[in-house]
GROMACS .gro file of C-alpha atoms in nm:
model
  256
    1MET     CA    1  14.879  10.422  12.608
    2ARG     CA    2  15.052  10.761  12.629
    3LYS     CA    3  15.150  10.694  12.991
    4ILE     CA    4  15.309  10.358  12.902
    5ALA     CA    5  15.496  10.506  12.604
    6VAL     CA    6  15.627  10.796  12.812
    7MET     CA    7  15.745  10.556  13.084
    8LEU     CA    8  15.919  10.345  12.819
    9ILE     CA    9  16.090  10.650  12.671
   10GLY     CA   10  16.195  10.759  13.019
   11CYS     CA   11  16.345  10.416  13.088
   12LEU     CA   12  16.545  10.435  12.766
   13ILE     CA   13  16.679  10.777  12.860
   14LEU     CA   14  16.767  10.668  13.214
   15THR     CA   15  16.938  10.361  13.081
   16GLY     CA   16  17.140  10.572  12.842
   17CYS     CA   17  17.237  10.832  13.103
   18SER     CA   18  17.293  10.634  13.424
   19ASN     CA   19  17.595  10.436  13.311
   20SER     CA   20  17.904  10.644  13.242
   21GLY     CA   21  18.058  10.340  13.069
   22ILE     CA   22  17.813  10.354  12.773
   23THR     CA   23  17.967  10.454  12.443
   24GLN     CA   24  17.856  10.756  12.242
   25GLU     CA   25  17.734  10.524  11.967
   26LEU     CA   26  17.506  10.334  12.206
   27TYR     CA   27  17.379  10.658  12.357
   28GLU     CA   28  17.287  10.795  12.013
   29SER     CA   29  17.110  10.467  11.933
   30VAL     CA   30  16.898  10.498  12.247
   31VAL     CA   31  16.813  10.860  12.168
   32ALA     CA   32  16.713  10.763  11.812
   33GLU     CA   33  16.487  10.489  11.945
   34ARG     CA   34  16.332  10.738  12.188
   35ASP     CA   35  16.261  10.982  11.904
   36ALA     CA   36  16.104  10.704  11.696
   37LEU     CA   37  15.875  10.606  11.984
   38THR     CA   38  15.777  10.970  12.035
   39GLN     CA   39  15.679  11.005  11.669
   40LYS     CA   40  15.480  10.682  11.682
   41LEU     CA   41  15.296  10.801  11.994
   42GLU     CA   42  15.207  11.132  11.829
   43SER     CA   43  15.079  10.943  11.522
   44LEU     CA   44  14.862  10.717  11.740
   45GLU     CA   45  14.719  11.018  11.924
   46ALA     CA   46  14.629  11.182  11.592
   47ASP     CA   47  14.455  10.864  11.473
   48VAL     CA   48  14.255  10.838  11.796
   49SER     CA   49  14.154  11.204  11.771
   50ASN     CA   50  14.038  11.160  11.411
   51ASN     CA   51  13.839  10.848  11.500
   52ILE     CA   52  13.663  11.029  11.785
   53GLN     CA   53  13.579  11.318  11.554
   54HIS     CA   54  13.443  11.085  11.284
   55GLU     CA   55  13.235  10.892  11.538
   56GLY     CA   56  13.093  11.220  11.664
   57GLU     CA   57  13.004  11.324  11.311
   58LYS     CA   58  12.840  10.984  11.246
   59VAL     CA   59  12.633  11.005  11.565
   60SER     CA   60  12.527  11.357  11.473
   61THR     CA   61  12.432  11.244  11.121
   62ASP     CA   62  12.240  10.942  11.253
   63GLU     CA   63  12.053  11.160  11.501
   64THR     CA   64  11.965  11.407  11.225
   65GLU     CA   65  11.842  11.130  10.993
   66SER     CA   66  11.640  10.973  11.276
   67LYS     CA   67  11.483  11.309  11.359
   68GLU     CA   68  11.398  11.373  10.994
   69THR     CA   69  11.244  11.026  10.959
   70SER     CA   70  11.040  11.077  11.275
   71GLU     CA   71  10.920  11.418  11.160
   72THR     CA   72  10.829  11.281  10.816
   73LYS     CA   73  10.632  10.994  10.971
   74GLU     CA   74  10.455  11.230  11.210
   75SER     CA   75  10.367  11.460  10.920
   76GLN     CA   76  10.230  11.169  10.716
   77ASN     CA   77  10.015  11.052  11.008
   78GLU     CA   78   9.878  11.402  11.057
   79ASN     CA   79   9.774  11.408  10.691
   80VAL     CA   80   9.537  11.114  10.742
   81GLU     CA   81   9.223  11.225  10.923
   82VAL     CA   82   8.999  10.992  11.122
   83LEU     CA   83   8.648  11.111  11.039
   84ALA     CA   84   8.454  10.863  11.252
   85GLU     CA   85   8.478  10.541  11.453
   86TYR     CA   86   8.202  10.285  11.503
   87THR     CA   87   8.170   9.970  11.713
   88LEU     CA   88   7.964   9.670  11.602
   89PRO     CA   89   7.934   9.341  11.798
   90ASP     CA   90   7.864   9.041  11.577
   91GLY     CA   91   7.562   8.936  11.785
   92ILE     CA   92   7.692   8.585  11.862
   93GLY     CA   93   7.977   8.674  12.098
   94TRP     CA   94   8.270   8.592  11.871
   95TYR     CA   95   8.391   8.928  11.740
   96THR     CA   96   8.344   9.298  11.789
   97ARG     CA   97   8.439   9.510  11.489
   98HIS     CA   98   8.588   9.858  11.511
   99PHE     CA   99   8.520  10.052  11.190
  100ILE     CA  100   8.744  10.351  11.117
  101ILE     CA  101   8.652  10.607  10.850
  102VAL     CA  102   8.965  10.779  10.720
  103LYS     CA  103   9.042  11.060  10.475
  104ASN     CA  104   9.380  11.116  10.309
  105ASN     CA  105   9.451  11.490  10.318
  106SER     CA  106   9.801  11.454  10.172
  107ASN     CA  107   9.900  11.486   9.806
  108GLU     CA  108  10.019  11.124   9.769
  109THR     CA  109   9.878  10.772   9.784
  110VAL     CA  110   9.935  10.608  10.122
  111ASP     CA  111   9.903  10.272  10.296
  112ILE     CA  112   9.742  10.283  10.640
  113SER     CA  113   9.780  10.042  10.930
  114THR     CA  114   9.627  10.054  11.277
  115SER     CA  115   9.698   9.883  11.607
  116SER     CA  116   9.445   9.924  11.887
  117LEU     CA  117   9.367   9.821  12.242
  118ALA     CA  118   9.005   9.798  12.353
  119TYR     CA  119   8.879   9.881  12.704
  120SER     CA  120   8.553   9.826  12.888
  121GLU     CA  121   8.374  10.103  13.074
  122ASP     CA  122   8.558  10.027  13.401
  123GLY     CA  123   8.897  10.060  13.228
  124THR     CA  124   8.969   9.689  13.191
  125MET     CA  125   9.154   9.592  12.875
  126VAL     CA  126   8.943   9.343  12.681
  127GLY     CA  127   9.124   9.295  12.349
  128ALA     CA  128   9.381   9.394  12.088
  129ALA     CA  129   9.350   9.406  11.709
  130ASN     CA  130   9.502   9.545  11.391
  131GLY     CA  131   9.370   9.689  11.066
  132LYS     CA  132   9.510   9.770  10.722
  133LEU     CA  133   9.413   9.969  10.414
  134ASP     CA  134   9.628   9.986  10.100
  135ALA     CA  135   9.647  10.256   9.834
  136LEU     CA  136   9.427  10.535   9.967
  137GLY     CA  137   9.462  10.813   9.714
  138ALA     CA  138   9.511  11.184   9.777
  139GLY     CA  139   9.184  11.342   9.889
  140CYS     CA  140   9.005  11.005   9.908
  141THR     CA  141   8.789  10.870  10.191
  142SER     CA  142   8.748  10.502  10.276
  143VAL     CA  143   8.707  10.256  10.562
  144LEU     CA  144   8.908   9.991  10.742
  145TYR     CA  145   8.821   9.781  11.042
  146GLU     CA  146   8.972   9.584  11.329
  147SER     CA  147   8.819   9.263  11.467
  148PHE     CA  148   8.843   9.208  11.844
  149GLU     CA  149   8.789   8.853  11.969
  150THR     CA  150   8.568   8.950  12.260
  151ASN     CA  151   8.202   8.969  12.353
  152ALA     CA  152   8.269   9.233  12.620
  153GLN     CA  153   8.111   9.573  12.572
  154ILE     CA  154   8.382   9.808  12.446
  155SER     CA  155   8.376  10.162  12.580
  156ARG     CA  156   8.690  10.312  12.422
  157TYR     CA  157   8.998  10.241  12.211
  158GLU     CA  158   9.364  10.334  12.226
  159MET     CA  159   9.456  10.341  11.859
  160GLU     CA  160   9.792  10.389  11.691
  161LEU     CA  161   9.759  10.485  11.324
  162ASN     CA  162  10.058  10.468  11.092
  163THR     CA  163  10.093  10.566  10.728
  164SER     CA  164  10.354  10.524  10.458
  165PRO     CA  165  10.372  10.610  10.087
  166SER     CA  166  10.230  10.324   9.879
  167GLN     CA  167  10.513  10.134   9.712
  168TYR     CA  168  10.333   9.852   9.532
  169TYR     CA  169   9.987   9.981   9.432
  170LYS     CA  170   9.822  10.288   9.286
  171SER     CA  171   9.497  10.435   9.410
  172VAL     CA  172   9.180  10.364   9.213
  173ILE     CA  173   8.908  10.504   9.440
  174GLU     CA  174   8.915  10.843   9.267
  175ASP     CA  175   8.825  10.668   8.939
  176LEU     CA  176   8.516  10.500   9.085
  177SER     CA  177   8.163  10.630   9.120
  178PHE     CA  178   7.849  10.460   9.247
  179VAL     CA  179   7.473  10.487   9.238
  180GLN     CA  180   7.266  10.375   9.538
  181ASN     CA  181   6.925  10.220   9.472
  182ASP     CA  182   6.732  10.162   9.794
  183ILE     CA  183   6.523   9.846   9.810
  184ASP     CA  184   6.328   9.671  10.083
  185GLY     CA  185   6.578   9.554  10.346
  186GLY     CA  186   6.888   9.693  10.178
  187ALA     CA  187   7.019   9.852   9.861
  188VAL     CA  188   7.162   9.781   9.517
  189PHE     CA  189   7.487   9.962   9.444
  190GLN     CA  190   7.612  10.015   9.089
  191VAL     CA  191   7.986  10.087   9.079
  192THR     CA  192   8.143  10.231   8.762
  193ASN     CA  193   8.509  10.256   8.668
  194ASN     CA  194   8.554  10.597   8.507
  195GLY     CA  195   8.931  10.563   8.472
  196LYS     CA  196   9.157  10.442   8.192
  197ASP     CA  197   9.298  10.145   8.387
  198SER     CA  198   9.130   9.836   8.525
  199ALA     CA  199   9.035   9.863   8.891
  200GLU     CA  200   9.140   9.555   9.088
  201PHE     CA  201   8.982   9.392   9.394
  202VAL     CA  202   8.721   9.663   9.438
  203GLU     CA  203   8.528   9.599   9.758
  204GLY     CA  204   8.228   9.790   9.885
  205TYR     CA  205   8.133   9.832  10.251
  206ALA     CA  206   7.775   9.920  10.339
  207LEU     CA  207   7.728  10.042  10.697
  208PHE     CA  208   7.367  10.041  10.819
  209PHE     CA  209   7.262  10.296  11.081
  210LYS     CA  210   6.956  10.342  11.298
  211GLU     CA  211   6.935  10.684  11.466
  212ASN     CA  212   7.310  10.731  11.409
  213GLU     CA  213   7.399  10.399  11.573
  214LEU     CA  214   7.571  10.134  11.362
  215VAL     CA  215   7.341   9.830  11.359
  216GLY     CA  216   7.488   9.622  11.077
  217TYR     CA  217   7.721   9.602  10.781
  218GLU     CA  218   7.782   9.401  10.467
  219SER     CA  219   8.079   9.392  10.233
  220THR     CA  220   8.101   9.254   9.881
  221TYR     CA  221   8.341   9.260   9.586
  222PHE     CA  222   8.250   9.450   9.271
  223THR     CA  223   8.459   9.251   9.024
  224ASP     CA  224   8.436   9.038   8.712
  225ASP     CA  225   8.596   8.697   8.657
  226ASP     CA  226   8.937   8.868   8.640
  227SER     CA  227   8.883   9.033   8.981
  228GLN     CA  228   8.857   9.368   8.803
  229ILE     CA  229   8.624   9.641   8.687
  230LYS     CA  230   8.735   9.721   8.334
  231PRO     CA  231   8.750  10.086   8.220
  232GLY     CA  232   8.401  10.218   8.148
  233LYS     CA  233   8.228   9.913   8.295
  234THR     CA  234   7.968   9.899   8.572
  235ILE     CA  235   7.914   9.616   8.819
  236SER     CA  236   7.605   9.596   9.042
  237LYS     CA  237   7.566   9.417   9.376
  238GLN     CA  238   7.294   9.393   9.638
  239VAL     CA  239   7.357   9.440  10.010
  240THR     CA  240   7.112   9.338  10.279
  241ALA     CA  241   7.055   9.451  10.637
  242TYR     CA  242   6.924   9.216  10.907
  243GLU     CA  243   6.826   9.496  11.144
  244ASP     CA  244   6.601   9.796  11.095
  245PHE     CA  245   6.795  10.093  10.957
  246ASP     CA  246   6.726  10.445  10.839
  247ARG     CA  247   7.040  10.525  10.639
  248ILE     CA  248   7.343  10.366  10.473
  249GLU     CA  249   7.703  10.483  10.447
  250PHE     CA  250   7.892  10.325  10.155
  251TYR     CA  251   8.271  10.311  10.108
  252LEU     CA  252   8.497  10.158   9.844
  253THR     CA  253   8.845  10.010   9.853
  254GLY     CA  254   9.062   9.886   9.567
  255ARG     CA  255   9.384   9.936   9.376
  256LYS     CA  256   9.546   9.927   9.034
   0.00000   0.00000   0.00000
């Protein structure tokens, strides 16, 4: 643009100076027009310079915000610890479940989601699945699982675990306690709400192990007709194993 404007100004000057028959009045008019074009060009250059500067500042700000968001997300993920992972085929060739035991080491309630790829021993990918756990409170431990639609033997997983502060629910696990009563072929669990608020959609997961290998699981809801455990109340449920086992791990999920 500057080149075109300069050429235009030059043409005006040449036109005003190359003809000795031009009057003084016309010459002054041409000079005035040249000066006006020069001022307009300088104004346009200033606007372009300001726009470039503002765009640079915006890019810098966006990059900073993106970096801060990335660092915050990374920090949140680091605060959720994977304590153990277990694989359990369903025995009929439909699904293979991937159980993930997680602990929230942060000081806030978080939602957890996972996305995993499963591989056989020779490195062949055999499935993909997702998992989700809402409202895991600070310092709490619980379980989530992914279901792979495969009967192939899974050797390893590539898992991406993401966390975010819970926006819709509060944690209730820290308000719950349980008593395990072993019986023939399983156990009876008594879950009590020790908090001041009703615990909603409380679900218990019993993982059955034989010589440290997961051989079965059962899940059941510990709720009344309102899908809750009221404050101070206890709800009991029986879980049953269909394989021999020598120990049980029990985990609770829920919200309020």
